[in-house]
Every structure is written in C-alpha cells, then in structure tokens.
Amino acid sequence: MSDRRDEPQHEPAASGGLDGPLVGSVLAATPGGPAGTSLTTIAEDSPTYAAARKRYARERRMKRLKFSWYLLRRNPLTITGLIIVLGLVLVALLAPLIAPHDPVKLDMLNSLQPPSSKHWLGTDEVGRDILSRIIHGAGISLRVGILAVLSITVLGVPIGLVAGTFGGWVDTLIMRVADIFLAFPQLVLALAIATALGGGMQNVIIALAIAGWPWYARLVRGLVLSVRQEAFIEAARVSGSSWRRVMLRHVMPNSMGPVIVQASMDMGYTILLAASLGFLGIGVKVPTPEWGLMINAGRPYFMDQWWVAGFPGIAILVSVLGFNMLGDGLRDLVDPRSRG
C-alpha cells in the first residue's frame, strides 16, 4: 500500500455494494501525518478527487521528462548533437541579423580572397562572402530536410500502417511496389525524378519524398506486425472496435517511437542528399546560397583556393554528424535494449 500512496485509486463503497457511490483514495492535506498529509477517502466525483488525479498525472509527466533528460545528458555525444542541431536552427533563424555581408552581392575585385579579418572564411570566385553564404544556406538546408522528411513520413507511415494491419493481398501488393522503388539507389532515383520535374527546391523535396517513402513503409509494417500480436490489440477487436479505431488509437501510437528516431537520423541524410542534388546542378539555382551548389562552384579552385569548397563541405559534415548523434540519443529513449 505504501508504494501506491501517490496514485489515486477508487473502489466500490463498503455500504451499498456495486450500486453505492464510488470513492477514491487520494493524498489530502490534513493536520496530522508527515508533512501535513494523510491518505483520505473521498467521493470520486468530488473536486478534491479530480484535483488529485490532475496532480498525479502532472507528477508522472514530470518524472518521465526528468528520466528522458537523464538518458540524454548521460551520453556526451547526444548532448553534442543536440547543441549542434540547436545551433544550426538558431543560425538559420537569425541569418539576416548575424550574416556580416550580403550573400549574393558580387565583388569581383575581392574574388577568391583567403580567410581574413574582413572575410572570415574568404570569398568565392565572384567575391561573395563565404561565411554569409554558409549562414544563409543553413536555413535552406534545414527547410529542405524538414519538409522532405515530413513528406516521407506522411507518405510512408500510412502506407505501412495499412499494409501491416490488413495483411493478405493488400500487404503483398504494397510491398511489391515498395520493392520496385527500393531496387534503385535512393540518390539515383531522386536525381531522375528531380530532373524529370525540372529541378528547384520544391521539386527536390517531392523527389526525395517519392524516393524515400518505401523505407518508412517497410519500417512501420514490421512494427505493426509485431504490435498486432499483443493481447491489447485482440482485446480491442473483441470489444467491437473497428480496424480504423484500432489503427489510430492502439497500433499507431505504439509504432511511432522508432519512426521518430528514424526521422531524426534521416534529417542528416536528407540534407546530404539535397546537397548532392545541388552539387549535380539539379537542386536550387544560382545564386542561391545552397551548400551543395557552393561546393560545385568551388570545385575548379579546390587545389589552390580550398576554402571555396572546403568550408561548405565542413558545414554539411557537422550538420549530418549532429543529427546522427542526436538520433542515437533518441533511440536510447524509445528502445531500452539499446541503453548501456
């Protein structure tokens, strides 16, 4: 009994049997007892009982948050990844305020200048400040990454949910279509789709979504197949719940943890894919300060003016590394087996 003093409980009243008024056991402030509290039995529909339930739910949420923060901060790599991601977001949001120069303004007299006090990371082939272009490029890379991963998730999760829930010929048909997409490397497929659509940021996002949905569909299908065997799913079906209610209320919430982890790790990979498409000339167009496009522009000068392509490459490396390290930490939160 002492282990459950914080948890509101209720049971039929001693008098009246099952037809009697329900009561609850809550911690109520009384003059006696330690810290001025004692276990008091009150009616379930009273305001005190409702307040106690809300307090207990709030305390449970706080405990979960504290435990989640403990799991994150005990891993220095996870904290490093979190700092990198938060820094990237801040740079993207504050780009117009912190960029020292106009990212698209030409200055041919100062072209290919090495890093200096005026241009901390040097200038490119037409005199544009590389630091300013990297700062503004952070927003473009984040926008493409977030929208692409969100589109992949919105497209792939429902498809995998339907395949895993209904099974049979529906599952077979969806998985065979997914196998066709998976037969091509994701970069090659995204390159072909983006080229057919005509390039540009919007078409790059569409291409990445079409090329990436089978991975999420297969992931969610596998999760659903494992969750379907649980007793609470059978109980929901026996109680008369429709398949739609079972999917939305039971199957999906118990399958979203690994999806969130995968999405966080795919953010870095998506940024890398978008930069690759920009490097190949399929992404955003000149003079947009996009990291892949900047590397392509600095490629002819790499041996002598390494900073033109080198610093945008470092920005991509740090961003991808940050999202990957953060994803590893999130995996520890949702998968107890991965905790050391």
Short mmCIF file of C-alpha atoms in Angstrom, two decimals:
data_model
loop_
_atom_site.label_atom_id
_atom_site.label_comp_id
_atom_site.label_asym_id
_atom_site.label_seq_id
_atom_site.Cartn_x
_atom_site.Cartn_y
_atom_site.Cartn_z
CA MET A 1 0.00 0.00 0.00
CA SER A 2 2.82 2.38 0.81
CA ASP A 3 4.17 2.12 -2.75
CA ARG A 4 0.95 3.50 -4.26
CA ARG A 5 0.12 6.36 -1.91
CA ASP A 6 0.61 8.92 -4.70
CA GLU A 7 -1.72 7.18 -7.14
CA PRO A 8 -5.44 7.97 -6.99
CA GLN A 9 -7.48 4.78 -6.65
CA HIS A 10 -11.16 4.05 -6.44
CA GLU A 11 -13.33 1.12 -5.43
CA PRO A 12 -16.99 0.50 -4.56
CA ALA A 13 -18.07 1.86 -1.23
CA ALA A 14 -18.35 -0.54 1.65
CA SER A 15 -22.03 0.27 2.03
CA GLY A 16 -24.28 -0.05 -0.98
CA GLY A 17 -22.17 -2.66 -2.84
CA LEU A 18 -21.74 -2.05 -6.55
CA ASP A 19 -24.69 0.28 -6.58
CA GLY A 20 -23.18 2.58 -3.99
CA PRO A 21 -21.28 5.79 -4.77
CA LEU A 22 -17.70 5.33 -5.95
CA VAL A 23 -14.95 6.65 -3.69
CA GLY A 24 -11.27 7.35 -4.25
CA SER A 25 -8.12 7.28 -2.14
CA VAL A 26 -6.10 10.46 -2.51
CA LEU A 27 -3.50 12.41 -0.59
CA ALA A 28 -5.33 15.27 1.08
CA ALA A 29 -3.92 17.98 3.30
CA THR A 30 -4.73 17.23 6.95
CA PRO A 31 -3.28 18.48 10.19
CA GLY A 32 -1.92 15.06 11.10
CA GLY A 33 0.58 12.78 9.37
CA PRO A 34 4.00 13.51 7.93
CA ALA A 35 4.34 16.76 6.01
CA GLY A 36 0.71 17.55 6.83
CA THR A 37 -0.76 14.89 4.51
CA SER A 38 -2.63 11.68 5.06
CA LEU A 39 -4.47 9.12 2.96
CA THR A 40 -8.08 10.29 2.75
CA THR A 41 -11.02 8.52 1.12
CA ILE A 42 -13.36 10.83 -0.74
CA ALA A 43 -16.08 10.59 -3.38
CA GLU A 44 -14.75 10.14 -6.91
CA ASP A 45 -16.90 12.93 -8.33
CA SER A 46 -15.71 15.48 -5.77
CA PRO A 47 -13.46 18.40 -6.77
CA THR A 48 -10.72 17.17 -4.44
CA TYR A 49 -10.52 13.81 -6.23
CA ALA A 50 -10.35 15.46 -9.67
CA ALA A 51 -7.60 17.79 -8.46
CA ALA A 52 -5.65 14.84 -7.07
CA ARG A 53 -5.85 12.97 -10.35
CA LYS A 54 -4.60 16.00 -12.26
CA ARG A 55 -1.76 16.44 -9.77
CA TYR A 56 -0.79 12.78 -10.09
CA ALA A 57 -0.82 12.97 -13.91
CA ARG A 58 1.32 16.11 -13.79
CA GLU A 59 3.82 14.45 -11.46
CA ARG A 60 4.07 11.41 -13.74
CA ARG A 61 4.75 13.64 -16.74
CA MET A 62 7.47 15.47 -14.84
CA LYS A 63 9.09 12.18 -13.81
CA ARG A 64 9.09 10.98 -17.42
CA LEU A 65 10.63 14.24 -18.59
CA LYS A 66 13.33 14.07 -15.92
CA PHE A 67 14.14 10.48 -16.83
CA SER A 68 14.27 11.35 -20.53
CA TRP A 69 16.62 14.25 -19.80
CA TYR A 70 18.79 11.91 -17.71
CA LEU A 71 19.06 9.44 -20.59
CA LEU A 72 20.02 12.24 -22.97
CA ARG A 73 22.59 14.00 -20.81
CA ARG A 74 24.39 10.85 -19.69
CA ASN A 75 25.71 10.48 -23.24
CA PRO A 76 28.13 13.32 -24.17
CA LEU A 77 27.71 12.58 -27.88
CA THR A 78 23.96 13.09 -27.62
CA ILE A 79 24.43 16.44 -25.90
CA THR A 80 26.95 17.40 -28.57
CA GLY A 81 24.45 16.50 -31.29
CA LEU A 82 21.70 18.45 -29.54
CA ILE A 83 23.94 21.53 -29.28
CA ILE A 84 24.84 21.27 -32.98
CA VAL A 85 21.20 20.96 -34.05
CA LEU A 86 20.05 23.82 -31.82
CA GLY A 87 22.94 25.95 -33.07
CA LEU A 88 22.01 25.16 -36.66
CA VAL A 89 18.41 26.18 -36.01
CA LEU A 90 19.47 29.44 -34.35
CA VAL A 91 21.83 30.27 -37.21
CA ALA A 92 19.05 29.63 -39.71
CA LEU A 93 16.57 31.81 -37.82
CA LEU A 94 19.00 34.67 -37.19
CA ALA A 95 20.75 34.57 -40.56
CA PRO A 96 19.68 38.07 -41.70
CA LEU A 97 20.95 39.51 -38.41
CA ILE A 98 24.26 37.71 -37.97
CA ALA A 99 25.50 37.41 -41.56
CA PRO A 100 28.25 40.01 -41.99
CA HIS A 101 27.70 40.55 -45.73
CA ASP A 102 25.07 40.18 -48.43
CA PRO A 103 25.25 36.51 -49.53
CA VAL A 104 24.51 37.26 -53.21
CA LYS A 105 26.31 40.58 -53.74
CA LEU A 106 29.13 40.37 -56.28
CA ASP A 107 32.55 41.93 -55.64
CA MET A 108 34.87 40.92 -58.46
CA LEU A 109 37.76 42.94 -57.03
CA ASN A 110 37.82 40.65 -53.97
CA SER A 111 37.26 37.32 -55.69
CA LEU A 112 38.95 34.19 -54.26
CA GLN A 113 40.32 36.06 -51.26
CA PRO A 114 41.67 33.81 -48.46
CA PRO A 115 40.21 33.98 -44.92
CA SER A 116 40.93 37.35 -43.33
CA SER A 117 39.58 39.75 -40.73
CA LYS A 118 37.17 41.21 -43.30
CA HIS A 119 36.04 37.88 -44.75
CA TRP A 120 36.49 35.27 -42.01
CA LEU A 121 36.06 32.31 -44.37
CA GLY A 122 37.27 34.02 -47.53
CA THR A 123 35.38 34.80 -50.73
CA ASP A 124 34.29 32.74 -53.72
CA GLU A 125 35.04 33.13 -57.41
CA VAL A 126 32.86 36.25 -57.76
CA GLY A 127 33.79 37.89 -54.45
CA ARG A 128 30.79 36.78 -52.35
CA ASP A 129 31.44 36.26 -48.64
CA ILE A 130 31.54 32.52 -47.92
CA LEU A 131 30.61 32.84 -44.24
CA SER A 132 27.46 34.80 -45.11
CA ARG A 133 26.51 32.26 -47.75
CA ILE A 134 27.01 29.35 -45.33
CA ILE A 135 24.87 31.09 -42.70
CA HIS A 136 22.03 31.69 -45.15
CA GLY A 137 22.50 28.21 -46.60
CA ALA A 138 21.74 26.69 -43.17
CA GLY A 139 18.13 27.82 -43.48
CA ILE A 140 17.80 26.35 -46.96
CA SER A 141 19.28 23.00 -45.92
CA LEU A 142 17.06 22.80 -42.82
CA ARG A 143 13.97 23.74 -44.82
CA VAL A 144 14.63 21.07 -47.42
CA GLY A 145 15.49 18.48 -44.78
CA ILE A 146 12.44 19.12 -42.59
CA LEU A 147 9.95 19.31 -45.45
CA ALA A 148 11.41 16.25 -47.18
CA VAL A 149 11.43 14.09 -44.02
CA LEU A 150 7.93 15.27 -43.13
CA SER A 151 6.70 14.41 -46.62
CA ILE A 152 8.36 11.00 -46.49
CA THR A 153 6.78 10.30 -43.10
CA VAL A 154 3.31 11.47 -44.12
CA LEU A 155 3.50 9.31 -47.26
CA GLY A 156 5.23 6.21 -45.90
CA VAL A 157 3.70 5.77 -42.43
CA PRO A 158 0.03 5.41 -43.52
CA ILE A 159 1.02 3.04 -46.32
CA GLY A 160 2.99 0.83 -43.93
CA LEU A 161 0.19 1.02 -41.39
CA VAL A 162 -2.37 -0.21 -43.93
CA ALA A 163 -0.07 -2.98 -45.17
CA GLY A 164 0.71 -4.29 -41.69
CA THR A 165 -2.83 -4.02 -40.36
CA PHE A 166 -4.78 -5.63 -43.18
CA GLY A 167 -2.15 -8.08 -44.46
CA GLY A 168 -3.08 -10.51 -47.23
CA TRP A 169 -3.13 -9.28 -50.80
CA VAL A 170 -3.04 -5.64 -49.67
CA ASP A 171 0.23 -6.22 -47.86
CA THR A 172 1.67 -8.17 -50.80
CA LEU A 173 0.74 -5.51 -53.34
CA ILE A 174 2.14 -2.61 -51.30
CA MET A 175 5.39 -4.41 -50.51
CA ARG A 176 5.98 -5.39 -54.13
CA VAL A 177 5.54 -1.78 -55.21
CA ALA A 178 7.95 -0.75 -52.45
CA ASP A 179 10.46 -3.35 -53.67
CA ILE A 180 10.39 -1.75 -57.11
CA PHE A 181 11.39 1.61 -55.61
CA LEU A 182 14.00 0.01 -53.36
CA ALA A 183 15.62 -1.66 -56.37
CA PHE A 184 17.11 1.74 -57.27
CA PRO A 185 19.62 3.65 -55.12
CA GLN A 186 17.81 6.49 -53.40
CA LEU A 187 20.13 9.17 -54.78
CA VAL A 188 19.81 7.89 -58.35
CA LEU A 189 16.01 7.68 -58.09
CA ALA A 190 15.75 11.15 -56.56
CA LEU A 191 18.08 12.50 -59.27
CA ALA A 192 15.93 11.03 -62.03
CA ILE A 193 12.67 12.32 -60.53
CA ALA A 194 14.04 15.80 -59.83
CA THR A 195 15.44 16.02 -63.36
CA ALA A 196 12.09 14.99 -64.83
CA LEU A 197 10.28 17.58 -62.71
CA GLY A 198 12.68 20.34 -63.68
CA GLY A 199 14.78 20.97 -60.58
CA GLY A 200 14.19 23.63 -57.96
CA MET A 201 13.68 23.33 -54.20
CA GLN A 202 10.04 22.21 -54.37
CA ASN A 203 10.77 19.52 -56.94
CA VAL A 204 13.77 18.31 -54.92
CA ILE A 205 11.51 17.84 -51.88
CA ILE A 206 8.98 15.93 -54.00
CA ALA A 207 11.74 13.76 -55.48
CA LEU A 208 13.18 12.93 -52.05
CA ALA A 209 9.70 12.06 -50.74
CA ILE A 210 8.95 9.71 -53.63
CA ALA A 211 12.36 8.06 -53.35
CA GLY A 212 12.23 7.66 -49.56
CA TRP A 213 8.69 6.51 -48.66
CA PRO A 214 9.34 2.72 -49.10
CA TRP A 215 11.85 2.74 -46.22
CA TYR A 216 9.28 4.12 -43.80
CA ALA A 217 6.53 1.90 -45.17
CA ARG A 218 8.60 -1.22 -44.52
CA LEU A 219 9.65 0.03 -41.07
CA VAL A 220 6.07 0.74 -39.97
CA ARG A 221 4.81 -2.51 -41.48
CA GLY A 222 7.30 -4.50 -39.40
CA LEU A 223 6.36 -2.59 -36.26
CA VAL A 224 2.65 -3.12 -36.88
CA LEU A 225 3.12 -6.85 -37.44
CA SER A 226 4.81 -7.14 -34.05
CA VAL A 227 2.23 -4.96 -32.27
CA ARG A 228 -0.67 -6.92 -33.80
CA GLN A 229 0.32 -9.95 -31.75
CA GLU A 230 -0.14 -8.11 -28.45
CA ALA A 231 -3.05 -9.01 -26.20
CA PHE A 232 -4.46 -5.48 -26.04
CA ILE A 233 -4.99 -5.45 -29.81
CA GLU A 234 -7.00 -8.68 -29.61
CA ALA A 235 -8.94 -7.26 -26.68
CA ALA A 236 -9.78 -4.13 -28.67
CA ARG A 237 -11.02 -6.21 -31.60
CA VAL A 238 -13.08 -8.50 -29.35
CA SER A 239 -14.67 -5.47 -27.70
CA GLY A 240 -16.02 -4.41 -31.08
CA SER A 241 -13.55 -1.70 -32.10
CA SER A 242 -13.27 -1.11 -35.84
CA TRP A 243 -9.98 -1.57 -37.66
CA ARG A 244 -9.81 2.19 -38.12
CA ARG A 245 -10.08 2.78 -34.38
CA VAL A 246 -7.56 0.02 -33.64
CA MET A 247 -5.06 1.54 -36.06
CA LEU A 248 -5.42 5.12 -34.85
CA ARG A 249 -5.82 4.51 -31.10
CA HIS A 250 -3.64 1.45 -30.49
CA VAL A 251 -1.36 0.44 -33.35
CA MET A 252 -0.06 3.86 -34.46
CA PRO A 253 0.85 5.26 -31.00
CA ASN A 254 2.80 2.10 -30.21
CA SER A 255 4.70 2.26 -33.50
CA MET A 256 5.70 5.94 -33.66
CA GLY A 257 8.75 5.82 -31.36
CA PRO A 258 11.10 4.11 -33.85
CA VAL A 259 9.66 6.26 -36.65
CA ILE A 260 10.59 9.46 -34.79
CA VAL A 261 14.11 8.15 -34.19
CA GLN A 262 14.48 7.18 -37.84
CA ALA A 263 13.20 10.58 -38.95
CA SER A 264 15.72 12.40 -36.74
CA MET A 265 18.58 10.37 -38.18
CA ASP A 266 17.26 10.76 -41.73
CA MET A 267 17.37 14.54 -41.36
CA GLY A 268 21.13 14.45 -41.76
CA TYR A 269 20.96 12.00 -44.65
CA THR A 270 18.31 14.12 -46.38
CA ILE A 271 20.45 17.24 -46.04
CA LEU A 272 23.30 15.27 -47.60
CA LEU A 273 21.06 14.08 -50.47
CA ALA A 274 19.80 17.61 -51.11
CA ALA A 275 23.38 18.89 -51.17
CA SER A 276 24.30 16.12 -53.59
CA LEU A 277 21.49 17.13 -55.92
CA GLY A 278 22.62 20.75 -55.64
CA PHE A 279 26.20 19.71 -56.43
CA LEU A 280 24.92 17.97 -59.58
CA GLY A 281 23.00 21.09 -60.61
CA ILE A 282 19.53 19.62 -60.02
CA GLY A 283 18.64 21.47 -56.82
CA VAL A 284 18.22 25.19 -56.26
CA LYS A 285 19.61 27.56 -58.84
CA VAL A 286 22.40 30.14 -58.81
CA PRO A 287 22.91 32.48 -56.93
CA THR A 288 21.01 30.81 -54.06
CA PRO A 289 23.46 30.12 -51.19
CA GLU A 290 22.97 26.35 -51.03
CA TRP A 291 25.82 24.24 -49.64
CA GLY A 292 25.96 21.64 -52.42
CA LEU A 293 25.85 24.35 -55.07
CA MET A 294 28.70 26.19 -53.30
CA ILE A 295 30.86 23.04 -53.33
CA ASN A 296 30.23 22.61 -57.05
CA ALA A 297 31.19 26.23 -57.71
CA GLY A 298 34.43 25.84 -55.76
CA ARG A 299 35.43 22.53 -57.31
CA PRO A 300 37.68 24.02 -60.05
CA TYR A 301 39.60 26.04 -57.44
CA PHE A 302 39.97 23.36 -54.78
CA MET A 303 43.72 22.77 -55.18
CA ASP A 304 44.70 26.43 -54.73
CA GLN A 305 41.67 28.11 -53.09
CA TRP A 306 40.46 25.23 -50.93
CA TRP A 307 38.22 27.38 -48.72
CA VAL A 308 35.67 27.97 -51.51
CA ALA A 309 34.52 24.33 -51.42
CA GLY A 310 36.06 23.28 -48.11
CA PHE A 311 34.01 25.33 -45.66
CA PRO A 312 30.60 24.43 -47.18
CA GLY A 313 31.69 20.79 -47.03
CA ILE A 314 32.56 21.17 -43.35
CA ALA A 315 29.11 22.71 -42.74
CA ILE A 316 27.46 19.65 -44.30
CA LEU A 317 29.68 17.30 -42.28
CA VAL A 318 28.90 19.00 -38.95
CA SER A 319 25.16 19.13 -39.67
CA VAL A 320 24.87 15.46 -40.64
CA LEU A 321 27.01 14.44 -37.67
CA GLY A 322 24.84 16.46 -35.28
CA PHE A 323 21.58 14.88 -36.43
CA ASN A 324 23.08 11.39 -36.33
CA MET A 325 24.35 11.81 -32.77
CA LEU A 326 21.01 13.24 -31.65
CA GLY A 327 19.20 10.33 -33.30
CA ASP A 328 21.33 7.85 -31.36
CA GLY A 329 20.28 9.55 -28.13
CA LEU A 330 16.59 9.47 -29.07
CA ARG A 331 16.94 5.77 -29.82
CA ASP A 332 18.02 5.22 -26.21
CA LEU A 333 14.77 6.87 -25.09
CA VAL A 334 12.42 4.64 -27.06
CA ASP A 335 14.41 1.38 -27.04
CA PRO A 336 15.50 0.21 -23.57
CA ARG A 337 17.54 -2.62 -25.14
CA SER A 338 19.97 -0.09 -26.67
CA ARG A 339 20.82 1.51 -23.31
CA GLY A 340 24.26 0.68 -21.99
#
